[in-house]
PDB file of C-alpha atoms and ligand atoms in Angstrom:
ATOM      1  CA  MET A   3      30.313 212.294 211.785  1.00 63.00           C
ATOM      2  CA  GLY A   4      33.790 210.696 211.832  1.00 89.00           C
ATOM      3  CA  ASP A   5      35.821 209.762 214.903  1.00 97.00           C
ATOM      4  CA  TYR A   6      35.160 211.872 217.974  1.00 97.00           C
ATOM      5  CA  LEU A   7      35.665 211.995 221.727  1.00 98.00           C
ATOM      6  CA  VAL A   8      33.079 212.741 224.381  1.00 98.00           C
ATOM      7  CA  ARG A   9      33.741 213.859 227.932  1.00 97.00           C
ATOM      8  CA  ALA A  10      31.232 213.625 230.719  1.00 97.00           C
ATOM      9  CA  VAL A  11      30.826 214.046 234.450  1.00 97.00           C
ATOM     10  CA  CYS A  12      28.932 211.347 236.293  1.00 94.00           C
ATOM     11  CA  GLY A  13      27.719 210.389 239.762  1.00 91.00           C
ATOM     12  CA  GLU A  14      27.055 214.008 240.812  1.00 88.00           C
ATOM     13  CA  GLY A  15      30.680 214.935 240.158  1.00 91.00           C
ATOM     14  CA  GLU A  16      32.221 211.851 241.786  1.00 94.00           C
ATOM     15  CA  CYS A  17      33.871 210.786 238.575  1.00 96.00           C
ATOM     16  CA  ARG A  18      34.519 211.804 235.021  1.00 96.00           C
ATOM     17  CA  ALA A  19      34.387 209.745 231.878  1.00 97.00           C
ATOM     18  CA  PHE A  20      35.828 209.953 228.381  1.00 98.00           C
ATOM     19  CA  ALA A  21      34.919 207.769 225.441  1.00 98.00           C
ATOM     20  CA  VAL A  22      36.255 207.892 221.928  1.00 98.00           C
ATOM     21  CA  VAL A  23      35.644 206.116 218.648  1.00 98.00           C
ATOM     22  CA  THR A  24      38.877 205.798 216.643  1.00 98.00           C
ATOM     23  CA  THR A  25      37.985 203.434 213.797  1.00 98.00           C
ATOM     24  CA  ALA A  26      39.062 205.807 210.999  1.00 98.00           C
ATOM     25  CA  ILE A  27      42.211 206.942 212.835  1.00 98.00           C
ATOM     26  CA  VAL A  28      43.424 203.389 213.432  1.00 98.00           C
ATOM     27  CA  GLU A  29      42.616 202.404 209.855  1.00 98.00           C
ATOM     28  CA  GLU A  30      44.620 205.402 208.614  1.00 98.00           C
ATOM     29  CA  ALA A  31      47.576 204.360 210.801  1.00 98.00           C
ATOM     30  CA  ARG A  32      47.287 200.820 209.457  1.00 98.00           C
ATOM     31  CA  ARG A  33      47.410 202.028 205.837  1.00 98.00           C
ATOM     32  CA  ARG A  34      50.255 204.472 206.456  1.00 97.00           C
ATOM     33  CA  HIS A  35      52.443 201.954 208.262  1.00 98.00           C
ATOM     34  CA  ASP A  36      51.210 198.744 206.608  1.00 98.00           C
ATOM     35  CA  THR A  37      50.749 197.182 210.057  1.00 98.00           C
ATOM     36  CA  TRP A  38      49.713 193.542 210.292  1.00 98.00           C
ATOM     37  CA  PRO A  39      46.744 192.679 212.548  1.00 97.00           C
ATOM     38  CA  VAL A  40      48.404 192.361 215.961  1.00 98.00           C
ATOM     39  CA  ALA A  41      50.510 195.482 215.289  1.00 98.00           C
ATOM     40  CA  THR A  42      47.355 197.301 214.128  1.00 98.00           C
ATOM     41  CA  ALA A  43      45.634 196.378 217.398  1.00 98.00           C
ATOM     42  CA  ALA A  44      48.577 197.431 219.578  1.00 98.00           C
ATOM     43  CA  LEU A  45      49.142 200.714 217.752  1.00 98.00           C
ATOM     44  CA  GLY A  46      45.394 201.393 217.672  1.00 98.00           C
ATOM     45  CA  ARG A  47      45.016 200.797 221.407  1.00 98.00           C
ATOM     46  CA  ALA A  48      48.010 203.017 222.154  1.00 98.00           C
ATOM     47  CA  MET A  49      46.722 205.833 219.893  1.00 98.00           C
ATOM     48  CA  THR A  50      43.282 205.574 221.488  1.00 98.00           C
ATOM     49  CA  ALA A  51      44.905 205.771 224.955  1.00 98.00           C
ATOM     50  CA  GLY A  52      46.863 208.825 223.822  1.00 98.00           C
ATOM     51  CA  LEU A  53      43.654 210.620 222.864  1.00 98.00           C
ATOM     52  CA  LEU A  54      41.941 209.674 226.157  1.00 97.00           C
ATOM     53  CA  LEU A  55      44.901 210.739 228.319  1.00 96.00           C
ATOM     54  CA  GLY A  56      45.342 213.894 226.289  1.00 94.00           C
ATOM     55  CA  ALA A  57      41.685 214.874 226.424  1.00 94.00           C
ATOM     56  CA  ASN A  58      42.287 217.624 228.982  1.00 85.00           C
ATOM     57  CA  MET A  59      45.284 219.252 227.365  1.00 88.00           C
ATOM     58  CA  LYS A  60      45.387 222.891 226.365  1.00 87.00           C
ATOM     59  CA  GLY A  61      47.340 225.147 224.013  1.00 87.00           C
ATOM     60  CA  GLU A  62      50.570 223.570 222.845  1.00 88.00           C
ATOM     61  CA  ASP A  63      50.556 220.670 225.326  1.00 92.00           C
ATOM     62  CA  ILE A  64      51.809 217.376 223.925  1.00 95.00           C
ATOM     63  CA  LEU A  65      51.433 213.916 225.416  1.00 97.00           C
ATOM     64  CA  THR A  66      53.809 211.118 224.442  1.00 97.00           C
ATOM     65  CA  LEU A  67      53.288 207.441 225.256  1.00 98.00           C
ATOM     66  CA  ARG A  68      56.191 205.062 224.771  1.00 98.00           C
ATOM     67  CA  LEU A  69      55.608 201.376 225.356  1.00 98.00           C
ATOM     68  CA  LEU A  70      58.926 199.605 225.473  1.00 98.00           C
ATOM     69  CA  GLY A  71      58.197 195.933 226.003  1.00 98.00           C
ATOM     70  CA  ASP A  72      60.238 192.817 225.347  1.00 98.00           C
ATOM     71  CA  GLY A  73      57.855 191.503 222.664  1.00 98.00           C
ATOM     72  CA  PRO A  74      58.418 191.277 218.906  1.00 98.00           C
ATOM     73  CA  LEU A  75      56.717 194.632 218.111  1.00 98.00           C
ATOM     74  CA  GLY A  76      59.551 196.583 219.720  1.00 98.00           C
ATOM     75  CA  ALA A  77      58.674 200.117 220.713  1.00 98.00           C
ATOM     76  CA  VAL A  78      55.151 201.506 220.302  1.00 98.00           C
ATOM     77  CA  ILE A  79      55.250 205.300 220.221  1.00 98.00           C
ATOM     78  CA  VAL A  80      52.301 207.699 220.182  1.00 98.00           C
ATOM     79  CA  THR A  81      51.929 211.440 220.545  1.00 97.00           C
ATOM     80  CA  ALA A  82      48.700 213.360 220.990  1.00 97.00           C
ATOM     81  CA  ASN A  83      48.202 217.114 221.184  1.00 95.00           C
ATOM     82  CA  ALA A  84      45.647 219.531 222.586  1.00 92.00           C
ATOM     83  CA  HIS A  85      43.997 219.828 219.162  1.00 94.00           C
ATOM     84  CA  SER A  86      42.799 216.217 219.470  1.00 95.00           C
ATOM     85  CA  GLU A  87      45.314 215.049 216.884  1.00 97.00           C
ATOM     86  CA  VAL A  88      47.223 211.822 217.301  1.00 98.00           C
ATOM     87  CA  ARG A  89      49.988 210.003 215.441  1.00 98.00           C
ATOM     88  CA  GLY A  90      52.062 206.941 216.188  1.00 98.00           C
ATOM     89  CA  TYR A  91      54.043 203.970 214.969  1.00 98.00           C
ATOM     90  CA  VAL A  92      55.316 200.565 215.987  1.00 98.00           C
ATOM     91  CA  GLN A  93      58.937 199.631 215.480  1.00 98.00           C
ATOM     92  CA  GLU A  94      58.120 196.294 213.780  1.00 98.00           C
ATOM     93  CA  PRO A  95      54.809 196.563 211.893  1.00 98.00           C
ATOM     94  CA  HIS A  96      55.112 193.103 210.312  1.00 98.00           C
ATOM     95  CA  VAL A  97      54.636 190.846 213.305  1.00 97.00           C
ATOM     96  CA  ASP A  98      52.423 187.805 212.959  1.00 95.00           C
ATOM     97  CA  LEU A  99      51.433 185.744 216.016  1.00 95.00           C
ATOM     98  CA  PRO A 100      48.705 183.121 216.431  1.00 93.00           C
ATOM     99  CA  CYS A 101      45.498 184.303 218.125  1.00 92.00           C
ATOM    100  CA  THR A 102      44.875 183.516 221.785  1.00 92.00           C
ATOM    101  CA  ALA A 103      42.697 180.566 222.837  1.00 90.00           C
ATOM    102  CA  GLU A 104      39.752 183.000 222.951  1.00 89.00           C
ATOM    103  CA  GLY A 105      40.401 183.963 219.337  1.00 89.00           C
ATOM    104  CA  LYS A 106      41.788 187.392 220.196  1.00 92.00           C
ATOM    105  CA  LEU A 107      44.836 189.143 218.791  1.00 96.00           C
ATOM    106  CA  PRO A 108      47.677 188.535 221.284  1.00 97.00           C
ATOM    107  CA  VAL A 109      48.533 192.195 221.946  1.00 98.00           C
ATOM    108  CA  GLY A 110      50.174 191.495 225.319  1.00 97.00           C
ATOM    109  CA  GLU A 111      52.446 188.884 223.809  1.00 97.00           C
ATOM    110  CA  ALA A 112      53.322 191.156 220.872  1.00 98.00           C
ATOM    111  CA  VAL A 113      54.106 194.171 223.070  1.00 98.00           C
ATOM    112  CA  GLY A 114      55.755 192.028 225.729  1.00 98.00           C
ATOM    113  CA  ARG A 115      54.786 191.386 229.329  1.00 95.00           C
ATOM    114  CA  LYS A 116      58.021 192.824 230.653  1.00 97.00           C
ATOM    115  CA  GLY A 117      58.987 196.387 230.010  1.00 98.00           C
ATOM    116  CA  THR A 118      58.047 199.950 230.758  1.00 98.00           C
ATOM    117  CA  LEU A 119      55.389 202.442 229.781  1.00 98.00           C
ATOM    118  CA  TYR A 120      56.802 205.980 229.683  1.00 98.00           C
ATOM    119  CA  VAL A 121      54.490 208.989 229.603  1.00 97.00           C
ATOM    120  CA  THR A 122      55.602 212.553 228.980  1.00 96.00           C
ATOM    121  CA  ARG A 123      53.314 215.528 229.300  1.00 93.00           C
ATOM    122  CA  ASP A 124      55.000 218.476 227.634  1.00 91.00           C
ATOM    123  CA  LEU A 125      53.110 221.469 228.933  1.00 82.00           C
ATOM    124  CA  GLY A 126      54.122 224.343 226.687  1.00 75.00           C
ATOM    125  CA  LEU A 127      56.580 226.525 228.560  1.00 70.00           C
ATOM    126  CA  LYS A 128      56.263 224.765 231.896  1.00 78.00           C
ATOM    127  CA  GLU A 129      58.548 221.925 233.000  1.00 85.00           C
ATOM    128  CA  PRO A 130      57.536 218.698 231.282  1.00 89.00           C
ATOM    129  CA  PHE A 131      56.063 215.944 233.431  1.00 90.00           C
ATOM    130  CA  PHE A 132      57.615 212.473 233.137  1.00 93.00           C
ATOM    131  CA  GLY A 133      56.105 209.319 234.520  1.00 95.00           C
ATOM    132  CA  SER A 134      56.715 205.644 234.007  1.00 97.00           C
ATOM    133  CA  VAL A 135      55.386 202.339 235.170  1.00 97.00           C
ATOM    134  CA  GLU A 136      56.377 198.732 234.666  1.00 98.00           C
ATOM    135  CA  LEU A 137      54.105 196.943 232.206  1.00 98.00           C
ATOM    136  CA  VAL A 138      51.355 194.918 233.882  1.00 97.00           C
ATOM    137  CA  SER A 139      50.345 192.752 230.921  1.00 97.00           C
ATOM    138  CA  GLY A 140      51.378 194.566 227.738  1.00 97.00           C
ATOM    139  CA  GLU A 141      47.676 194.683 226.806  1.00 97.00           C
ATOM    140  CA  ILE A 142      47.999 198.488 227.064  1.00 98.00           C
ATOM    141  CA  GLY A 143      44.651 199.253 228.776  1.00 97.00           C
ATOM    142  CA  GLU A 144      45.762 197.750 232.103  1.00 96.00           C
ATOM    143  CA  ASP A 145      49.200 199.283 231.738  1.00 98.00           C
ATOM    144  CA  VAL A 146      47.747 202.758 231.224  1.00 98.00           C
ATOM    145  CA  ALA A 147      45.381 202.322 234.203  1.00 97.00           C
ATOM    146  CA  GLN A 148      48.335 201.301 236.367  1.00 97.00           C
ATOM    147  CA  TYR A 149      50.279 204.345 235.184  1.00 97.00           C
ATOM    148  CA  LEU A 150      47.383 206.679 236.051  1.00 96.00           C
ATOM    149  CA  LEU A 151      47.099 205.167 239.522  1.00 95.00           C
ATOM    150  CA  GLN A 152      50.816 205.086 240.324  1.00 96.00           C
ATOM    151  CA  SER A 153      52.166 208.190 238.633  1.00 93.00           C
ATOM    152  CA  GLU A 154      49.186 210.498 238.546  1.00 91.00           C
ATOM    153  CA  GLN A 155      47.443 209.183 241.688  1.00 93.00           C
ATOM    154  CA  THR A 156      44.153 208.878 239.825  1.00 93.00           C
ATOM    155  CA  PRO A 157      42.219 205.621 240.222  1.00 93.00           C
ATOM    156  CA  SER A 158      41.061 204.902 236.684  1.00 95.00           C
ATOM    157  CA  ALA A 159      39.422 202.255 234.563  1.00 96.00           C
ATOM    158  CA  VAL A 160      40.716 202.051 231.010  1.00 97.00           C
ATOM    159  CA  ALA A 161      39.216 199.938 228.231  1.00 97.00           C
ATOM    160  CA  LEU A 162      40.721 199.974 224.751  1.00 98.00           C
ATOM    161  CA  GLY A 163      39.756 197.882 221.764  1.00 97.00           C
ATOM    162  CA  VAL A 164      40.525 197.370 218.104  1.00 98.00           C
ATOM    163  CA  LEU A 165      38.612 194.892 215.969  1.00 97.00           C
ATOM    164  CA  VAL A 166      40.487 193.861 212.842  1.00 97.00           C
ATOM    165  CA  GLY A 167      38.406 192.375 210.011  1.00 96.00           C
ATOM    166  CA  ALA A 168      39.129 189.280 207.946  1.00 94.00           C
ATOM    167  CA  ASP A 169      40.679 191.503 205.224  1.00 96.00           C
ATOM    168  CA  ALA A 170      43.085 192.968 207.852  1.00 96.00           C
ATOM    169  CA  SER A 171      41.406 196.404 207.764  1.00 98.00           C
ATOM    170  CA  VAL A 172      40.059 198.011 210.937  1.00 98.00           C
ATOM    171  CA  ARG A 173      36.374 197.258 211.554  1.00 98.00           C
ATOM    172  CA  ALA A 174      35.963 199.092 214.838  1.00 98.00           C
ATOM    173  CA  ALA A 175      38.158 200.826 217.395  1.00 98.00           C
ATOM    174  CA  GLY A 176      37.588 202.897 220.481  1.00 98.00           C
ATOM    175  CA  GLY A 177      38.246 203.427 224.129  1.00 98.00           C
ATOM    176  CA  LEU A 178      36.797 204.387 227.483  1.00 98.00           C
ATOM    177  CA  LEU A 179      38.437 206.083 230.480  1.00 98.00           C
ATOM    178  CA  ILE A 180      36.677 206.563 233.808  1.00 97.00           C
ATOM    179  CA  GLN A 181      38.420 208.429 236.596  1.00 96.00           C
ATOM    180  CA  LEU A 182      37.305 208.684 240.202  1.00 94.00           C
ATOM    181  CA  PHE A 183      37.678 212.007 241.958  1.00 93.00           C
ATOM    182  CA  PRO A 184      38.890 212.032 245.572  1.00 90.00           C
ATOM    183  CA  GLY A 185      35.982 211.448 247.927  1.00 89.00           C
ATOM    184  CA  ALA A 186      33.979 209.259 245.552  1.00 92.00           C
ATOM    185  CA  SER A 187      31.745 206.959 247.609  1.00 93.00           C
ATOM    186  CA  ASP A 188      32.255 203.216 247.994  1.00 93.00           C
ATOM    187  CA  GLY A 189      28.799 202.727 246.507  1.00 94.00           C
ATOM    188  CA  THR A 190      29.815 204.533 243.309  1.00 94.00           C
ATOM    189  CA  LEU A 191      33.026 202.568 243.140  1.00 93.00           C
ATOM    190  CA  SER A 192      31.354 199.178 243.469  1.00 94.00           C
ATOM    191  CA  LEU A 193      28.619 200.135 241.009  1.00 95.00           C
ATOM    192  CA  LEU A 194      31.255 201.125 238.442  1.00 96.00           C
ATOM    193  CA  GLU A 195      33.220 197.943 239.085  1.00 95.00           C
ATOM    194  CA  ARG A 196      30.086 195.876 238.502  1.00 96.00           C
ATOM    195  CA  ASN A 197      29.190 197.784 235.327  1.00 97.00           C
ATOM    196  CA  LEU A 198      32.685 197.506 233.917  1.00 96.00           C
ATOM    197  CA  SER A 199      33.008 193.808 234.603  1.00 96.00           C
ATOM    198  CA  ASN A 200      29.759 193.300 232.669  1.00 96.00           C
ATOM    199  CA  LEU A 201      30.698 195.647 229.847  1.00 96.00           C
ATOM    200  CA  PRO A 202      31.261 193.902 226.509  1.00 96.00           C
ATOM    201  CA  LEU A 203      34.503 194.647 224.645  1.00 96.00           C
ATOM    202  CA  ILE A 204      34.674 198.285 223.526  1.00 97.00           C
ATOM    203  CA  SER A 205      35.471 197.221 219.967  1.00 97.00           C
ATOM    204  CA  SER A 206      32.307 195.128 219.845  1.00 97.00           C
ATOM    205  CA  LEU A 207      30.216 198.066 221.145  1.00 98.00           C
ATOM    206  CA  VAL A 208      31.697 200.320 218.456  1.00 98.00           C
ATOM    207  CA  ASP A 209      31.166 197.583 215.888  1.00 98.00           C
ATOM    208  CA  LYS A 210      27.465 197.494 216.870  1.00 97.00           C
ATOM    209  CA  GLY A 211      27.297 201.194 216.043  1.00 97.00           C
ATOM    210  CA  MET A 212      27.297 202.604 219.579  1.00 97.00           C
ATOM    211  CA  ILE A 213      28.466 206.213 219.863  1.00 97.00           C
ATOM    212  CA  PRO A 214      30.762 207.490 222.659  1.00 98.00           C
ATOM    213  CA  ALA A 215      27.920 208.959 224.777  1.00 97.00           C
ATOM    214  CA  GLU A 216      26.104 205.597 224.693  1.00 97.00           C
ATOM    215  CA  ILE A 217      29.258 203.734 225.721  1.00 98.00           C
ATOM    216  CA  ILE A 218      29.684 206.087 228.708  1.00 98.00           C
ATOM    217  CA  ALA A 219      25.991 205.685 229.587  1.00 97.00           C
ATOM    218  CA  GLU A 220      26.341 201.905 229.596  1.00 97.00           C
ATOM    219  CA  ALA A 221      29.515 201.986 231.707  1.00 97.00           C
ATOM    220  CA  THR A 222      28.017 204.409 234.240  1.00 97.00           C
ATOM    221  CA  ALA A 223      24.451 203.023 234.302  1.00 96.00           C
ATOM    222  CA  GLY A 224      22.880 203.808 237.671  1.00 96.00           C
ATOM    223  CA  LEU A 225      24.779 207.098 238.079  1.00 96.00           C
ATOM    224  CA  SER A 226      23.733 210.552 236.975  1.00 96.00           C
ATOM    225  CA  LEU A 227      25.399 211.566 233.726  1.00 96.00           C
ATOM    226  CA  GLU A 228      26.129 214.930 232.198  1.00 96.00           C
ATOM    227  CA  VAL A 229      27.735 214.924 228.761  1.00 96.00           C
ATOM    228  CA  LEU A 230      29.934 218.000 228.508  1.00 95.00           C
ATOM    229  CA  GLU A 231      31.565 218.090 225.138  1.00 92.00           C
ATOM    230  CA  LYS A 232      32.063 216.332 221.847  1.00 95.00           C
ATOM    231  CA  THR A 233      35.414 216.815 220.073  1.00 96.00           C
ATOM    232  CA  PRO A 234      36.384 215.508 216.625  1.00 97.00           C
ATOM    233  CA  VAL A 235      39.678 213.569 216.689  1.00 98.00           C
ATOM    234  CA  ARG A 236      41.995 212.776 213.782  1.00 97.00           C
ATOM    235  CA  PHE A 237      45.308 211.313 212.697  1.00 98.00           C
ATOM    236  CA  ALA A 238      47.728 214.148 211.997  1.00 97.00           C
ATOM    237  CA  CYS A 239      51.471 214.534 211.825  1.00 96.00           C
ATOM    238  CA  LYS A 240      53.443 217.754 212.041  1.00 92.00           C
ATOM    239  CA  CYS A 241      56.076 216.711 209.537  1.00 95.00           C
ATOM    240  CA  SER A 242      56.371 218.754 206.329  1.00 96.00           C
ATOM    241  CA  ARG A 243      58.774 219.155 203.425  1.00 94.00           C
ATOM    242  CA  GLU A 244      60.077 222.357 205.034  1.00 92.00           C
ATOM    243  CA  ARG A 245      60.869 220.576 208.316  1.00 91.00           C
ATOM    244  CA  VAL A 246      62.613 217.743 206.502  1.00 91.00           C
ATOM    245  CA  GLU A 247      64.610 220.280 204.455  1.00 89.00           C
ATOM    246  CA  GLY A 248      65.732 221.903 207.688  1.00 86.00           C
ATOM    247  CA  LEU A 249      66.728 218.494 209.017  1.00 86.00           C
ATOM    248  CA  LEU A 250      68.732 217.674 205.884  1.00 86.00           C
ATOM    249  CA  ALA A 251      70.475 221.042 205.874  1.00 82.00           C
ATOM    250  CA  SER A 252      71.457 220.507 209.511  1.00 85.00           C
ATOM    251  CA  LEU A 253      73.248 217.258 208.679  1.00 85.00           C
ATOM    252  CA  GLY A 254      76.277 219.245 207.535  1.00 85.00           C
ATOM    253  CA  ARG A 255      78.434 219.461 204.402  1.00 88.00           C
ATOM    254  CA  GLU A 256      80.131 216.135 204.758  1.00 90.00           C
ATOM    255  CA  GLU A 257      76.975 214.093 205.186  1.00 89.00           C
ATOM    256  CA  ILE A 258      75.189 215.803 202.289  1.00 90.00           C
ATOM    257  CA  SER A 259      78.215 215.454 199.979  1.00 91.00           C
ATOM    258  CA  LYS A 260      78.294 211.765 200.830  1.00 91.00           C
ATOM    259  CA  MET A 261      74.603 211.354 199.939  1.00 89.00           C
ATOM    260  CA  ILE A 262      75.173 213.050 196.570  1.00 91.00           C
ATOM    261  CA  ARG A 263      78.221 210.930 195.901  1.00 92.00           C
ATOM    262  CA  GLU A 264      76.768 207.607 196.996  1.00 93.00           C
ATOM    263  CA  GLN A 265      73.071 207.821 196.159  1.00 91.00           C
ATOM    264  CA  GLY A 266      72.678 210.914 194.019  1.00 91.00           C
ATOM    265  CA  GLN A 267      69.493 211.632 195.942  1.00 92.00           C
ATOM    266  CA  ALA A 268      67.917 211.316 199.387  1.00 91.00           C
ATOM    267  CA  GLU A 269      64.745 209.719 200.661  1.00 92.00           C
ATOM    268  CA  VAL A 270      63.494 210.619 204.112  1.00 92.00           C
ATOM    269  CA  ARG A 271      60.590 208.749 205.678  1.00 93.00           C
ATOM    270  CA  CYS A 272      58.723 210.167 208.671  1.00 94.00           C
ATOM    271  CA  HIS A 273      58.607 207.519 211.422  1.00 93.00           C
ATOM    272  CA  PHE A 274      55.358 208.833 212.801  1.00 96.00           C
ATOM    273  CA  CYS A 275      53.184 208.922 209.694  1.00 96.00           C
ATOM    274  CA  GLY A 276      55.122 207.041 207.017  1.00 95.00           C
ATOM    275  CA  GLU A 277      55.191 210.028 204.647  1.00 96.00           C
ATOM    276  CA  VAL A 278      58.156 209.841 202.247  1.00 95.00           C
ATOM    277  CA  TYR A 279      60.052 212.962 201.162  1.00 96.00           C
ATOM    278  CA  ASN A 280      62.336 212.703 198.143  1.00 95.00           C
ATOM    279  CA  PHE A 281      65.186 215.077 197.321  1.00 93.00           C
ATOM    280  CA  ASN A 282      67.019 214.875 193.999  1.00 93.00           C
ATOM    281  CA  GLY A 283      70.675 215.684 193.279  1.00 91.00           C
ATOM    282  CA  PRO A 284      70.202 219.362 192.368  1.00 92.00           C
ATOM    283  CA  GLU A 285      68.142 219.904 195.554  1.00 90.00           C
ATOM    284  CA  LEU A 286      70.899 218.393 197.666  1.00 90.00           C
ATOM    285  CA  GLU A 287      73.469 220.591 195.839  1.00 90.00           C
ATOM    286  CA  ARG A 288      71.318 223.576 196.822  1.00 87.00           C
ATOM    287  CA  PHE A 289      71.494 222.555 200.522  1.00 84.00           C
ATOM    288  CA  LEU A 290      75.269 222.397 200.198  1.00 86.00           C
ATOM    289  CA  LYS A 291      75.296 225.954 198.801  1.00 85.00           C
ATOM    290  CA  GLU A 292      72.970 227.147 201.575  1.00 81.00           C
ATOM    291  CA  ILE A 293      75.282 225.807 204.246  1.00 77.00           C
ATOM    292  CA  GLY A 294      78.044 227.713 202.451  1.00 69.00           C
TER     293      GLY A 294
HETATM  294 ZN1  LIG B 306      55.008 212.625 209.649  1.00 85.23          ZN
END
């Protein structure tokens, strides 16, 4: 089975847990955007967070994460939907920074330690929900946990990890989210804190071949555990040639005439997935006719 997400209830309903393996999704994002290692790690962590935060969405709900830090990556943007699909990009995919003293990719430095994480939950026809929080470290996991606590009043532990191989491809990626329900006992809280402080990096657990249910079991050891559901997750974008045609046609006569005059063609690249759509001269002439 490819990448998938598992949700579970633990500690007799005192908390819930989500774990996801995203190795293939992050590798697909890397190939589509040609991200260099630290950008791959940042984008991968953000996409993994999007899937975890979006795990309870329904219908046409859409979750958007925007990390706007003062680091060299610029903006990191991710959207996830209720069909367990995620897409995302970083503004500057070609950032190269030396590893930290511990030999890790410096995600916090690349994202920036100062800035804001914006979260939008677009809930179909209902009013969208906006929340934001100042970045804690730019490492993304801590920032998302802080957001959940401050904006959604849910004490949460978030662990995100991407392991990039020597050839720059993604070796392992995944994430874990544990949320305490109101009324959870102090005993449960301290047990979880102890477990999580002893938990190896998520990316190393995934790299060892652990599946989401095993990661949750390790993080919640000592508590009862009921695995509820297993959902496949994937990279997907909603762009299409038809949508891009609509976009081009909406540019107006002047803009299209200028493209024909100056370039004789048009190339449109989707930010989110890197797909390139080409339109030749006669196609652009047709848009002009359609506008009338
Ligand atoms: Zn796209």
